[in-house]
XYZ file of C-alpha atoms in Angstrom:
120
model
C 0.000 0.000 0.000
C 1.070 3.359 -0.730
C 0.314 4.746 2.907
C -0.016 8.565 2.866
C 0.667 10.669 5.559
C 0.446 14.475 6.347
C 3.015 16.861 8.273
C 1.580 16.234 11.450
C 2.135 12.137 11.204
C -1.412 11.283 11.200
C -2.601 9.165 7.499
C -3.706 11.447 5.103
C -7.728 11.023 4.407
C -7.026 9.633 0.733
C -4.959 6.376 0.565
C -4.838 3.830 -2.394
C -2.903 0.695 -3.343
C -0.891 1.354 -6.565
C -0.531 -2.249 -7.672
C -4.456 -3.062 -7.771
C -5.902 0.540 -8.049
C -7.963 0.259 -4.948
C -8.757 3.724 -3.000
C -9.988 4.582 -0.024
C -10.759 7.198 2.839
C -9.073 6.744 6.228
C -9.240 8.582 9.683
C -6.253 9.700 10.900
C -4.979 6.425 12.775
C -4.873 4.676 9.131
C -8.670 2.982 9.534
C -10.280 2.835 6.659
C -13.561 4.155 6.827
C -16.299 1.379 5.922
C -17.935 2.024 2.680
C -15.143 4.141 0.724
C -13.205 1.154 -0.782
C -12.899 1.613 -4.518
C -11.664 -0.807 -7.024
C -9.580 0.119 -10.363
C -11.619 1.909 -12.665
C -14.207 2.809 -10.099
C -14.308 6.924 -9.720
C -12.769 7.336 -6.381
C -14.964 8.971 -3.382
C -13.799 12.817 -2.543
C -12.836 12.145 1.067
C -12.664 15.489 2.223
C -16.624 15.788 1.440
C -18.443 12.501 1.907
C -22.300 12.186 2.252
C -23.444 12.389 5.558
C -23.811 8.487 6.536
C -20.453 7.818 5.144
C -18.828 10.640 7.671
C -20.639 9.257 10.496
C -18.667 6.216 9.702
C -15.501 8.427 9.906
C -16.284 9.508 13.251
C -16.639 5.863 14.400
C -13.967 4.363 12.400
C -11.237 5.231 15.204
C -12.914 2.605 17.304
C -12.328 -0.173 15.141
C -9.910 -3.278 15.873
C -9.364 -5.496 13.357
C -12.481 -4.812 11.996
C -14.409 -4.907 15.027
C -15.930 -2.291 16.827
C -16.858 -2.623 21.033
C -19.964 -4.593 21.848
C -22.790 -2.045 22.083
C -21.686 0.488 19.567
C -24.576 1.872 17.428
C -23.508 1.981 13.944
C -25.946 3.308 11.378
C -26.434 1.310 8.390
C -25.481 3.501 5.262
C -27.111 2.732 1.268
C -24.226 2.151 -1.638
C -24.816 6.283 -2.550
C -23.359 6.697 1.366
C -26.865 8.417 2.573
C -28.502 6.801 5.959
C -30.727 3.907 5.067
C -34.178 5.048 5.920
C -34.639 2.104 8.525
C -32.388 1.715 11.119
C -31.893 -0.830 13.679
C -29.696 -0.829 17.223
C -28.289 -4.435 17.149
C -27.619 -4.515 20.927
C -31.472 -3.532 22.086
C -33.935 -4.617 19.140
C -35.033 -0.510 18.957
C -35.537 0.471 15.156
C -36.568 3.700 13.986
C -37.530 5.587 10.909
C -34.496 8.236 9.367
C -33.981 10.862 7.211
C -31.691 9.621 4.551
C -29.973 12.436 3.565
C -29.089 13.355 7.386
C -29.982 10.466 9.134
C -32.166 12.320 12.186
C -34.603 9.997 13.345
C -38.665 10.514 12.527
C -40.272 11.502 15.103
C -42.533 8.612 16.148
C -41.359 5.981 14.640
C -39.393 4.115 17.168
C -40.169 0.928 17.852
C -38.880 -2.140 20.474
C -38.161 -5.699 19.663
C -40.991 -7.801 18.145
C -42.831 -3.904 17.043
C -43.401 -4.669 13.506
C -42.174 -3.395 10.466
C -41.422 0.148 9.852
C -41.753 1.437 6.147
């Protein structure tokens, strides 16, 4: 990998791998941020200005070992186009709730506990 770094010694927010074109956007440890990997020919993402679901990510992606982020963590569920997906579910408790995609701000009203039904 061609790691890139800035003055300060944290990774640089863009990082690819020359030898099979894959980019990606990191935090400043050198996580990559879920959802950003690109393959060769792919258009790469503009990490300094990713939809809104795909920067949540970024704040969380610090957290991560090995892939793995600690038990209990809420991580919202983001669509291929990096915007919220407009149901989303806490893993740990069973609660889901209705979203804005675009910002992800729950709908008022529409959470719901384990065994509540389906939320549309």
């Amino acid at each position: 990998a061609v790691v890139s770094t800035q003055s300060t010694g944290n990774f640089a927010r863009s990082q690819s791998w020359g030898s099979t074109g894959q980019r990606w956007c990191a935090v400043e440890n050198g996580n990559q941020i879920p959802g950003t990997l690109t393959g060769p020919g792919e258009p790469a993402l503009d990490c300094s200005a990713l939809p809104a679901c795909l920067e949540n990510e970024a704040s969380l992606a610090h957290l991560s070992v090995d892939n793995f982020y600690p038990m209990g963590l809420n991580r919202p569920e983001c669509n291929a186009a990096g915007l919220f997906e407009e149901v989303q579910c806490h893993a740990s408790t069973g609660y889901c709730w209705c979203v804005d995609p675009a910002t992800g701000t729950e709908t008022e009203g529409t959470r719901q506990g384990p065994g509540g039904g389906a939320l549309a």
